Short mmCIF file of C-alpha atoms and ligand atoms in Angstrom, two decimals:
data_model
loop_
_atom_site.label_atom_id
_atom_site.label_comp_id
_atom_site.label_asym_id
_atom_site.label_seq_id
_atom_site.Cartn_x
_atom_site.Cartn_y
_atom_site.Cartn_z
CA UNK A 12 -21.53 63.97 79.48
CA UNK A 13 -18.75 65.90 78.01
CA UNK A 14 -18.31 69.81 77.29
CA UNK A 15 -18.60 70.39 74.02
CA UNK A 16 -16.41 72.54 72.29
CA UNK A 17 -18.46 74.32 69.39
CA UNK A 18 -15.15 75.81 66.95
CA UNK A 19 -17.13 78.62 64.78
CA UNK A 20 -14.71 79.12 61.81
CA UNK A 21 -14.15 82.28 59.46
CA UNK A 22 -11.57 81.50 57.25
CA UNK A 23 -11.96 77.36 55.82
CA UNK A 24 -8.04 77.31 54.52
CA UNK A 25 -6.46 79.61 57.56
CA UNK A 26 -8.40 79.17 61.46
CA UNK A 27 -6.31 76.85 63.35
CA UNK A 28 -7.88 73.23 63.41
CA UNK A 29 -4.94 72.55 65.93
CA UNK A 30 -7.42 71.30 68.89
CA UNK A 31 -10.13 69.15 66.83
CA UNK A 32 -6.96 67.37 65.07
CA UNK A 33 -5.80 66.79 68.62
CA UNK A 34 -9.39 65.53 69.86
CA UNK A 35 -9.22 62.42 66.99
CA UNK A 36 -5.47 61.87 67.88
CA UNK A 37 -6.38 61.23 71.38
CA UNK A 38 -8.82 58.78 70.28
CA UNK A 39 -12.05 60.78 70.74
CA UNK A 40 -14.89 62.30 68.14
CA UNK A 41 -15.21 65.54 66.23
CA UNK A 42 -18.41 66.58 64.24
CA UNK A 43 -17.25 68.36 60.85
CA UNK A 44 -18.26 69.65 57.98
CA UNK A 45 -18.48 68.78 54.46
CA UNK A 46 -19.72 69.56 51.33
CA UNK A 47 -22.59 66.69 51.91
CA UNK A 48 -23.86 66.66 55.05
CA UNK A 49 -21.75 67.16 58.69
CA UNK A 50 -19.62 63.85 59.78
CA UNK A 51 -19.49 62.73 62.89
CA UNK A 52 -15.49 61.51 62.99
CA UNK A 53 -12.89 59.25 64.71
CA UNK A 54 -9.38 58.15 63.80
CA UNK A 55 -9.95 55.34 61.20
CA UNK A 56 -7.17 53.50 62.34
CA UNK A 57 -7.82 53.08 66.17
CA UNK A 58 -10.88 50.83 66.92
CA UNK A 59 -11.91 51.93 70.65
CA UNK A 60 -12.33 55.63 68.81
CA UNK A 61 -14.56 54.28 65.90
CA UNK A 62 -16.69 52.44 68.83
CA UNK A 63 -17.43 55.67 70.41
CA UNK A 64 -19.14 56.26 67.20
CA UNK A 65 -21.71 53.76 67.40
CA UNK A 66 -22.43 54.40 71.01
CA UNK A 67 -22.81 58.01 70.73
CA UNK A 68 -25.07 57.69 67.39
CA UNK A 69 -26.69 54.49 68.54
CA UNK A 70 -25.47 53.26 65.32
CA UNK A 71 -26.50 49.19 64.66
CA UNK A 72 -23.44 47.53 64.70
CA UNK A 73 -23.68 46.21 60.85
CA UNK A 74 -23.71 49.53 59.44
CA UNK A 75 -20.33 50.42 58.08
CA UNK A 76 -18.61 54.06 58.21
CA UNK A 77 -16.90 55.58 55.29
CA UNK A 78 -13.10 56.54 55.58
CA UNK A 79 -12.19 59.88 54.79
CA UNK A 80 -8.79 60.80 53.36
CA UNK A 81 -7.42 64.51 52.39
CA UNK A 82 -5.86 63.13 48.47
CA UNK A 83 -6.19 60.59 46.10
CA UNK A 84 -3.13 59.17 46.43
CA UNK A 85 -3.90 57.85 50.18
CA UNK A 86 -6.54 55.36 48.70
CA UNK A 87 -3.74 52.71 48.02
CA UNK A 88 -2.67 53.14 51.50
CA UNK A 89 -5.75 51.60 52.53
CA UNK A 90 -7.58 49.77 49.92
CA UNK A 91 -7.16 48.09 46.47
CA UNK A 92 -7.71 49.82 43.87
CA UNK A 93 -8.14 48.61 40.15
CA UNK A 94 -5.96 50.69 37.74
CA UNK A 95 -8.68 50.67 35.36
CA UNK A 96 -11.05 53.04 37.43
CA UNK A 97 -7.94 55.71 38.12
CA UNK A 98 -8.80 57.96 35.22
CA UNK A 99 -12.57 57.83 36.38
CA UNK A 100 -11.73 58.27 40.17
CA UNK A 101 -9.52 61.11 39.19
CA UNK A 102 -12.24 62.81 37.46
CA UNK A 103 -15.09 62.62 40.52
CA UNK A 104 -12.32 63.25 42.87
CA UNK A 105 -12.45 65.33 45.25
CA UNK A 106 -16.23 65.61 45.48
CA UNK A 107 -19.86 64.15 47.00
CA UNK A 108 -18.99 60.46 45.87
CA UNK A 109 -17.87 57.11 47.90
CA UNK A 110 -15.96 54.16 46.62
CA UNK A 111 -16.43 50.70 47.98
CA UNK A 112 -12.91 48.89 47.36
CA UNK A 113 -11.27 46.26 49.12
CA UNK A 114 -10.13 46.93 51.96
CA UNK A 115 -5.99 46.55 53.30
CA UNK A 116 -5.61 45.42 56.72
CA UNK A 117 -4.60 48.35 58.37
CA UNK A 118 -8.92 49.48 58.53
CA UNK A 119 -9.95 47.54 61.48
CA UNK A 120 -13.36 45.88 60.96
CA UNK A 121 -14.72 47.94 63.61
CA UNK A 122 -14.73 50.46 60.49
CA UNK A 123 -16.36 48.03 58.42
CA UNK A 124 -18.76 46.24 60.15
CA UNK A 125 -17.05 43.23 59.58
CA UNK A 126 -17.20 43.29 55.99
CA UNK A 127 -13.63 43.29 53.48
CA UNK A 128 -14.41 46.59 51.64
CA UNK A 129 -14.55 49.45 52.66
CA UNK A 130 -16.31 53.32 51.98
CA UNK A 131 -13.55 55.47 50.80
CA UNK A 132 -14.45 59.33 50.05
CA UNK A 133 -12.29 62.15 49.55
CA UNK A 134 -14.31 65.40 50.68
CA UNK A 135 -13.91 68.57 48.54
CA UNK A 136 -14.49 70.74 51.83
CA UNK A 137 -11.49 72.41 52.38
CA UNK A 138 -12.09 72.14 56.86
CA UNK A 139 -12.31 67.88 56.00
CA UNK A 140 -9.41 67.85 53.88
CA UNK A 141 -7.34 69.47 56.12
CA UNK A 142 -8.43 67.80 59.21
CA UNK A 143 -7.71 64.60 57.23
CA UNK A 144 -4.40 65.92 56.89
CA UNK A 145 -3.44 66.57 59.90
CA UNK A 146 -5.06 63.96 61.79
CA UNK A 147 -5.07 61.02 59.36
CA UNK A 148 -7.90 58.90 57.88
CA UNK A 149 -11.34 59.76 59.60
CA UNK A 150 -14.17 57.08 59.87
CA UNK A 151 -17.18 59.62 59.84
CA UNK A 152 -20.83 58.53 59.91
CA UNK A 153 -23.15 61.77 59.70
CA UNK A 154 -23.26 63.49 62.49
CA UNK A 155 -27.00 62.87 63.60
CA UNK A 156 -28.18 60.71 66.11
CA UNK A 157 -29.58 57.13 64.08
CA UNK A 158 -32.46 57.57 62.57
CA UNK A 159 -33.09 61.24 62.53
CA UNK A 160 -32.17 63.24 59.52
CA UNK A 161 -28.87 64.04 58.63
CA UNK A 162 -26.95 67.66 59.76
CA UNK A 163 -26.20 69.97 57.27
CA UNK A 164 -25.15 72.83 59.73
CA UNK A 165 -23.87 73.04 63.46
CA UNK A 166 -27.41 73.63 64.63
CA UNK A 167 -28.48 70.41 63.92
CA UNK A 168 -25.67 68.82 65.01
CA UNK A 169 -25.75 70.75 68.50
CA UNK A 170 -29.05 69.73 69.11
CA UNK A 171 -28.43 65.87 68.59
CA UNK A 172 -24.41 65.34 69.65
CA UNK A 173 -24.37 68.58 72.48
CA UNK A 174 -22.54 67.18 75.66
CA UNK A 175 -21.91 63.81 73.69
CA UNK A 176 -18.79 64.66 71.67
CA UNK A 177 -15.59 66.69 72.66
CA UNK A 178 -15.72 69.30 69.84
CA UNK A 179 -18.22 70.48 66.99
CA UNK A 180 -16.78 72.55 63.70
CA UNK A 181 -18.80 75.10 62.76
CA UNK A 182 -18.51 76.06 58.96
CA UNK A 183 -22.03 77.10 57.91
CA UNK A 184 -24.29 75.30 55.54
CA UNK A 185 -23.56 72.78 53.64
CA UNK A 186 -23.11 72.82 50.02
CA UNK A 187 -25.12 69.46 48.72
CA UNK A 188 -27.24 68.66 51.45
CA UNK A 189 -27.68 64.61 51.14
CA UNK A 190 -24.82 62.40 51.48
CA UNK A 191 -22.17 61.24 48.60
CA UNK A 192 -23.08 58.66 46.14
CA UNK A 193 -22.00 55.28 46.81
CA UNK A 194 -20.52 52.98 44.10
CA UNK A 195 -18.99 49.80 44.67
CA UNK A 196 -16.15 49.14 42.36
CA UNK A 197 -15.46 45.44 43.41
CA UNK A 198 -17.60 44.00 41.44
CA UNK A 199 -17.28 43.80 37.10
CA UNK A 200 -19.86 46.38 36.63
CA UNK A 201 -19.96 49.62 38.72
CA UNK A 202 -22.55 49.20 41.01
CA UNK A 203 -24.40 51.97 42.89
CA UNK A 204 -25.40 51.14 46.40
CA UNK A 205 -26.80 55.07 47.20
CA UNK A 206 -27.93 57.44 45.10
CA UNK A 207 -26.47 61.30 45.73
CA UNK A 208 -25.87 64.66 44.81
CA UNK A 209 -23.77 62.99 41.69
CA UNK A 210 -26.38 61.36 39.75
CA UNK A 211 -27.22 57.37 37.96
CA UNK A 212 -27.13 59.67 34.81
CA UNK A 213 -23.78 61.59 35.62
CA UNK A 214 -22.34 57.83 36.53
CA UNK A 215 -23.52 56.64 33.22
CA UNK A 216 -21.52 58.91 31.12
CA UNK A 217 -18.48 58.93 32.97
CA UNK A 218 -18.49 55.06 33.46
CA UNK A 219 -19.36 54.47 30.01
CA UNK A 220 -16.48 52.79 28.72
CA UNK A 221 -17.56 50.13 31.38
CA UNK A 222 -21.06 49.82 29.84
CA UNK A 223 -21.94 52.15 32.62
CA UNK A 224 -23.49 51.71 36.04
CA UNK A 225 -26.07 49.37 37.49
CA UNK A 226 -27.81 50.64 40.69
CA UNK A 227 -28.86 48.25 43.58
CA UNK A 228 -32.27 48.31 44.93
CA UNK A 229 -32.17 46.61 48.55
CA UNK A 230 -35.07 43.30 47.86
CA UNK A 231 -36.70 43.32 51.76
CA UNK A 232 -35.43 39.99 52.60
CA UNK A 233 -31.91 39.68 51.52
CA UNK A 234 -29.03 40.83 53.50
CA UNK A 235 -28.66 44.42 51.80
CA UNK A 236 -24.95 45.03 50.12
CA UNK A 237 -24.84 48.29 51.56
CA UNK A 238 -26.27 47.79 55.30
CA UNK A 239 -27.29 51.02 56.08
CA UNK A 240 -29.84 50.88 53.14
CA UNK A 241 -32.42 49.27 54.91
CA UNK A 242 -32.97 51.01 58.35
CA UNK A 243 -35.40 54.28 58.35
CA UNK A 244 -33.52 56.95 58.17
CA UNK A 245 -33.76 60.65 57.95
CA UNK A 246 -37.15 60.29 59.96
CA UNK A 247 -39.36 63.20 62.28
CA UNK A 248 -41.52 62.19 64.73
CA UNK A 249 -44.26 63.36 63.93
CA UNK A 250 -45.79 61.30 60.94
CA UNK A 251 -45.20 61.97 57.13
CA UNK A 252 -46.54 60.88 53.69
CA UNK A 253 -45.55 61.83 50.31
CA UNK A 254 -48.34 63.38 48.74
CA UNK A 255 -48.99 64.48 44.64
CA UNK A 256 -48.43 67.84 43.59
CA UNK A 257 -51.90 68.16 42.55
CA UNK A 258 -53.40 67.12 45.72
CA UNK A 259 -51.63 69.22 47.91
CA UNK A 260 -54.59 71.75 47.01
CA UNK A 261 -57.06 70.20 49.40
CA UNK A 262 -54.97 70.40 52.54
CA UNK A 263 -54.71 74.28 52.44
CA UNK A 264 -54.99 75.72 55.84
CA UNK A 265 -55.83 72.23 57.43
CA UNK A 266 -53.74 71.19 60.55
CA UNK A 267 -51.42 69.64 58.59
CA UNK A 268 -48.05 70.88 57.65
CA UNK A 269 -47.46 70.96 53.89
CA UNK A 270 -43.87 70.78 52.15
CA UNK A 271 -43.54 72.02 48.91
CA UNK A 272 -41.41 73.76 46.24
CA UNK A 273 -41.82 77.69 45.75
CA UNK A 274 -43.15 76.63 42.37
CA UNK A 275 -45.98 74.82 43.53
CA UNK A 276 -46.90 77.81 46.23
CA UNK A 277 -46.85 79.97 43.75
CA UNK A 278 -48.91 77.68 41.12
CA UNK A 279 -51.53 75.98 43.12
CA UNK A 280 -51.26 76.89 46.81
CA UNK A 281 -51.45 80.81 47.01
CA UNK A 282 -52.76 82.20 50.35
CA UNK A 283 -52.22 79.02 52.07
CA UNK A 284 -50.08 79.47 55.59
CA UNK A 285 -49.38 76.19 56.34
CA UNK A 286 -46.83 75.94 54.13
CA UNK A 287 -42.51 75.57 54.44
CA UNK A 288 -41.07 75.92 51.01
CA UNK A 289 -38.12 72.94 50.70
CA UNK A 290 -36.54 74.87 47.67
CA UNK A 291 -37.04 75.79 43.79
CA UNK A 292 -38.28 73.01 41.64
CA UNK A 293 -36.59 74.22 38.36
CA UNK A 294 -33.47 74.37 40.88
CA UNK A 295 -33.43 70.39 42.36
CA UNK A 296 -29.96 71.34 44.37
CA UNK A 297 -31.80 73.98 46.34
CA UNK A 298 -34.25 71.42 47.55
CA UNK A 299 -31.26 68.75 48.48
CA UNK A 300 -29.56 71.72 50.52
CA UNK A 301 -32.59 72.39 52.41
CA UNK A 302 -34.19 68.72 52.74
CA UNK A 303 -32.62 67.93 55.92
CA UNK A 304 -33.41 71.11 57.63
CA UNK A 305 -37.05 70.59 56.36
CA UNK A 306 -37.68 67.58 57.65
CA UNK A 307 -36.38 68.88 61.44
CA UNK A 308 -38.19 71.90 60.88
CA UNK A 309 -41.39 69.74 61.04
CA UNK A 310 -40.89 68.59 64.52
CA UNK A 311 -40.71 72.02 65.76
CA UNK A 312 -43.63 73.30 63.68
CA UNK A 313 -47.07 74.15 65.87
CA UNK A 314 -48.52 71.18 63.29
CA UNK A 315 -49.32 67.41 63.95
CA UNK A 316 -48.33 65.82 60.98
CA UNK A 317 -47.04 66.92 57.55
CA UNK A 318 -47.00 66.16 54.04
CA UNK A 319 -44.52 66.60 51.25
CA UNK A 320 -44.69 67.30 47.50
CA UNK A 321 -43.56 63.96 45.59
CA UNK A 322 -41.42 63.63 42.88
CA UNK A 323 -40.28 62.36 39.60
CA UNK A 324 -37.85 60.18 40.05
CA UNK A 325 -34.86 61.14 37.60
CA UNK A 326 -31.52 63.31 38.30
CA UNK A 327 -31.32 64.74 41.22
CA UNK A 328 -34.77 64.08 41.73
CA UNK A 329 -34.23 60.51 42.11
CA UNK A 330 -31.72 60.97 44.89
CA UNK A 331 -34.00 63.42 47.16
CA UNK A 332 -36.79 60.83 46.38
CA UNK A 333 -34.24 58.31 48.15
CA UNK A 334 -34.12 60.17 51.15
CA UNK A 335 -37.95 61.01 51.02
CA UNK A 336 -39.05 57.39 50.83
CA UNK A 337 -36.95 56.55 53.51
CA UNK A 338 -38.37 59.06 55.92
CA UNK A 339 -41.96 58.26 55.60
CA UNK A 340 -41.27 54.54 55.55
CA UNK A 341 -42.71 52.77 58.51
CA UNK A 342 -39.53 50.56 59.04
P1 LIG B 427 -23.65 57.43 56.63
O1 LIG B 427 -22.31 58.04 56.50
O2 LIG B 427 -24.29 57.62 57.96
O3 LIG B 427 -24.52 57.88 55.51
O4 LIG B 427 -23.47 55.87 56.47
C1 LIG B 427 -22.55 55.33 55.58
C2 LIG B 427 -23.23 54.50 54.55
O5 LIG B 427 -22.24 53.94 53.68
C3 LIG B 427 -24.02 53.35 55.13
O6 LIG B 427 -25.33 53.34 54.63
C4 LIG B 427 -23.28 52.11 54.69
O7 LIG B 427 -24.16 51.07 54.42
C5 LIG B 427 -22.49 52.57 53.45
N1 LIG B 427 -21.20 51.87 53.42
C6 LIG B 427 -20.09 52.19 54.09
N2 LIG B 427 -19.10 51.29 53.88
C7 LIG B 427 -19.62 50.36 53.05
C8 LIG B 427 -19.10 49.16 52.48
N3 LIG B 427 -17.88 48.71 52.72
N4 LIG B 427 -19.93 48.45 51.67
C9 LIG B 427 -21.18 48.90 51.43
N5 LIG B 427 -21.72 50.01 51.95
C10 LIG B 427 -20.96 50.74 52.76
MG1 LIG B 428 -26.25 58.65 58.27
#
């Protein structure tokens, strides 16, 4: 066990980050926000730090970490880059997306999980920028413990990483709520490996002098492109199904614990207390920014088990359908 520093901060571009910058130059983990989810960071460039990473989590070893940087112009530093993707990088830069490049040799495979590319983001939160500044590339998992769902404030990541990491920044909520998009570049058509708070139909007009993007759906035998793809994520304990809107109706004031948009509440399940509203329907971003804390909420509710609205899978929809799938899967 270590003490846990929690830093609460007031003012993103002026509170000194003087002591987590020191933390990662010393070799040791910081939790921090972004404008996903919270990371869980070392310094990308020294391997015994990015271990403690996987030990703390209890990360599988073949699940790589994405390398943070604070600008664009640090990519080439450690990766190659095509110059025929600069405009498009340029444009979803900074921002909720990760590129899959090849990687240079100074991003130790510990980073990588032994493959040659590796995750390259660079946050838009102004506290991950500057850390990245000051402390140099961060390998940064989310800042959960594997397998439970991701944290999108300091709560959540006191209550999974409290007395396991030297120091936890505390910047409120989190702006997206899901983690960044994943597209591989290294291959001749964009490919995306996760789907996030940029969508498959955002990627599609921006990559469209490439013929656009193809997305990657894991088959359950193969050796998944993106590893991390085929472990159950994002999961409670207590057990969860995906139910239609329309049946959601018969479980009013049952034992179980139903998750829904304020649209359906209001439509189809007035009166009912055993309800959590996730978010607005005609607003999809609300229900990414609360998902997380939904799906911990259910563990702490008086409730057995729980179900949540399902559904259609396009926009953002699709990506929060992700996330959903993978919690109530039994893997
Ligand atoms: P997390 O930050 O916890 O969401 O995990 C990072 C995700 O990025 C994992 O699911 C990885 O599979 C994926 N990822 C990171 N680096 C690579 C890479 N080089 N190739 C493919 N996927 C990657
Ligand atoms: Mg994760």
């Amino acid at each position: 066990m270590v003490e846990t520093k929690v830093l609460k901060i007031k003012d993103l571009y002026n509170d000194s980050l003087e002591y987590p910058c020191e933390v990662l130059k010393s070799g040791n983990l910081v939790a921090f926000p972004t404008e996903t989810v919270y990371g869980l960071g070392a310094l990308a460039t020294n391997p015994e730090a990015v271990r403690k990473i996987f030990e703390v989590k209890g990360r599988p070893q073949d699940n790589p970490l994405i390398v943070h940087l604070s600008s664009i112009d640090q990519i080439k530093d450690f990766a190659f880059m095509e110059e025929r993707y600069m405009k498009v990088i340029n444009k979803l830069t900074p921002g909720p997306i990760t590129f899959v490049l090849k990687k240079k040799d100074n991003i130790p495979y510990e980073v990588t999980a032994g493959l040659d590319t590796v995750g390259i983001r660079i946050p838009a939160h102004p506290i991950a920028q500057r850390l990245a500044r000051c402390a140099g590339p961060i390998a940064a998992p989310s800042a959960n413990l594997s397998g439970r769902p991701s944290p999108t404030d300091a709560k959540s990541v006191i209550e999974d990483l409290n007395g396991l990491v030297d120091c936890i920044i505390d910047a409120g909520e989190s702006a997206f709520g899901i983690e960044s998009t994943i597209v591989d570049l290294t291959k001749d058509k964009p490919l995306i490996l996760r789907p996030g708070p940029i969508t498959i139909e955002e990627l599609n007009d921006i990559f469209a002098e490439f013929g656009g993007v193809d997305y990657y759906e894991p088959k359950k035998e193969e050796r998944p492109i993106a590893p991390g793809m085929k472990y159950r994520h994002y999961a409670p304990e207590k057990p969860i199904r995906l139910v239609n809107r329309e049946e959601l109706a018969n479980l009013v004031n049952t034992n179980v614990l139903i998750l829904c948009t304020l649209e359906t509440q209001k439509d189809i399940l007035q009166g009912a207390e055993n309800i959590y509203i996730i978010g607005e329907y005609s607003r999809p971003y609300t229900i990414a920014q609360n998902l997380y804390r939904s799906l911990r909420y259910i563990d702490k509710s008086p409730y057995l088990e729980a179900v949540i609205e399902k559904f259609p899978e396009e926009g953002l929809f699709f990506s929060i359908m992700n996330r959903l799938k993978k919690a109530v899967s039994k893997k």
